PDB file of C-alpha atoms in Angstrom:
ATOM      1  CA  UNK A 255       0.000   0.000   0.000  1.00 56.00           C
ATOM      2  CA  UNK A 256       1.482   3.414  -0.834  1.00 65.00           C
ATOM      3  CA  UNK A 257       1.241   6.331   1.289  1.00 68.00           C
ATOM      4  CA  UNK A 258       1.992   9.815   0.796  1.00 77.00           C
ATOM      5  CA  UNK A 259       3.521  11.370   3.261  1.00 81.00           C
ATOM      6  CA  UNK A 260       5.433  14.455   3.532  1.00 84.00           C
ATOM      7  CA  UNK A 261       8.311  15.843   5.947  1.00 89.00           C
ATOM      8  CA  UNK A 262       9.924  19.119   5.939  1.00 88.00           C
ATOM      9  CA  UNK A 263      12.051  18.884   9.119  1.00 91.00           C
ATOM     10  CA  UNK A 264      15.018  16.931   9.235  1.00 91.00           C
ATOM     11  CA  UNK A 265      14.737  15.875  12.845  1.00 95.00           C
ATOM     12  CA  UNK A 266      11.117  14.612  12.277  1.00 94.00           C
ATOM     13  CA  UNK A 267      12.991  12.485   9.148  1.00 92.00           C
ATOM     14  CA  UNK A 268      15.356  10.860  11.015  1.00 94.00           C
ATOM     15  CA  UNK A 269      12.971  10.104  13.221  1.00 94.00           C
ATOM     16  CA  UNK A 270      10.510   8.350  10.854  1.00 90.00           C
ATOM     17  CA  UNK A 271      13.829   6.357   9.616  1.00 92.00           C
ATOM     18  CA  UNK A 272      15.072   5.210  13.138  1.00 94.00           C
ATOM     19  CA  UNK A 273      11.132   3.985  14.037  1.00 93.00           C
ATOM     20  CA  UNK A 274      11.235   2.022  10.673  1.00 90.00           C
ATOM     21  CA  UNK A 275      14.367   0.672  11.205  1.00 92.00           C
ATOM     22  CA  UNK A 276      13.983  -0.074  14.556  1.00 95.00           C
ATOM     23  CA  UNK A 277      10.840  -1.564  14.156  1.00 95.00           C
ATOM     24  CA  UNK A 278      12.270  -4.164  11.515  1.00 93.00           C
ATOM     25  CA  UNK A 279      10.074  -3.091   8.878  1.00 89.00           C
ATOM     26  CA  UNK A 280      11.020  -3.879   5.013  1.00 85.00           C
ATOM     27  CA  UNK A 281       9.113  -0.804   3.126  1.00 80.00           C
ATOM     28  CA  UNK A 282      11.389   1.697   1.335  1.00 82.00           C
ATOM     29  CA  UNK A 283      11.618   5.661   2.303  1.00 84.00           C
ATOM     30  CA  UNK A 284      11.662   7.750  -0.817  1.00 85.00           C
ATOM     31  CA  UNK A 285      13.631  10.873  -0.012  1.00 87.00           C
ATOM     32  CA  UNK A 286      13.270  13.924  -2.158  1.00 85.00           C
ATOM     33  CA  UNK A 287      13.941  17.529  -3.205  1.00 85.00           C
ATOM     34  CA  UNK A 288      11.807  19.131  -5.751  1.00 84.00           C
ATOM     35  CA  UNK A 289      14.397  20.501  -8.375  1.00 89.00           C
ATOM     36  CA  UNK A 290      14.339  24.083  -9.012  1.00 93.00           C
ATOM     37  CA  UNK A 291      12.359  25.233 -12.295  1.00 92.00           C
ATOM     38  CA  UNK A 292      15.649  26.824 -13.740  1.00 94.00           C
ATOM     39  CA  UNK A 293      17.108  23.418 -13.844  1.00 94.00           C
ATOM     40  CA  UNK A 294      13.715  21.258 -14.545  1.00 93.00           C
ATOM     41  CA  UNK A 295      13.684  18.911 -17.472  1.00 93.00           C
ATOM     42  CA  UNK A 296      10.984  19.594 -20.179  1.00 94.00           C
ATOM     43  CA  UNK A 297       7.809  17.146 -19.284  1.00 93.00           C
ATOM     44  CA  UNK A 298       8.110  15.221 -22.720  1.00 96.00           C
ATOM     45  CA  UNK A 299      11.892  14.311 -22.721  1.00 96.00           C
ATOM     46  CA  UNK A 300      11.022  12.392 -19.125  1.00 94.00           C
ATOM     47  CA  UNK A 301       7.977  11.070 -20.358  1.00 95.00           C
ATOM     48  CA  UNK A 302       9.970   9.617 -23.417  1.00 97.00           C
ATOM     49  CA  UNK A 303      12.771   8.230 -21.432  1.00 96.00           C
ATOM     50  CA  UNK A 304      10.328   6.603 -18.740  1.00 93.00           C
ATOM     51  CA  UNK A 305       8.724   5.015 -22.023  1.00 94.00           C
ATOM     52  CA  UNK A 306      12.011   3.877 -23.391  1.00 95.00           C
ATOM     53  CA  UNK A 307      13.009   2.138 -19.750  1.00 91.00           C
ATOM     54  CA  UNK A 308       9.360   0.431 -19.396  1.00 88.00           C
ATOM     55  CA  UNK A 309       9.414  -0.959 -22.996  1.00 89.00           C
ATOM     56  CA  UNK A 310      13.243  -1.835 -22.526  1.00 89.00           C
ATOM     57  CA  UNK A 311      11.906  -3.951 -19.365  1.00 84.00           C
ATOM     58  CA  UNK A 312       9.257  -5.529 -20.902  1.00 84.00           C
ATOM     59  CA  UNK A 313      11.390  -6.620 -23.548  1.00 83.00           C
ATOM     60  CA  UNK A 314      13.629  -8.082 -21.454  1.00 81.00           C
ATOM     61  CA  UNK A 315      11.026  -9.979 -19.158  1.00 75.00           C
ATOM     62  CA  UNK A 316      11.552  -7.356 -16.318  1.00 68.00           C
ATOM     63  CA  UNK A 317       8.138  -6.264 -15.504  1.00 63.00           C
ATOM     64  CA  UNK A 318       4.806  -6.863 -16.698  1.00 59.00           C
ATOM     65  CA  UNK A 319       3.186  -3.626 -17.629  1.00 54.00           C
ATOM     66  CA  UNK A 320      -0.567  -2.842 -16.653  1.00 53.00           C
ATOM     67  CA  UNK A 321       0.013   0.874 -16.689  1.00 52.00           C
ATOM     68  CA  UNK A 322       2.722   3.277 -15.157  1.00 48.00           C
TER      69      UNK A 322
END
């Protein structure tokens, strides 16, 4: 199940890290700055390399694909 959560104070981070790992759990943490608009890449060139990586995968067995 994915949930969205999101933290802004790095004590309150390390926090949510050290309860995870202390509690044994296997989920992942996704950790995450936005990138500044000066420096964003245009919408289409990540769409198109997102496409190329999920038809590379299915071509090589990786994944199944029922949608991104």
């Amino acid at each position: 199940m994915a949930v969205n959560y999101r933290i802004d104070i790095r004590v309150e981070m390390a926090r949510v890290l050290h309860t995870e790992w202390a509690l044994g759990l296997q989920g992942g943490v996704v950790i995450a700055n936005p990138v500044l608009e000066q420096y964003a890449m245009p919408e289409a060139l990540i769409d198109h390399a997102i496409n190329q990586a999920l038809a590379a995968a299915v071509a090589w067995e990786l994944v199944a694909l029922s949608g991104r």
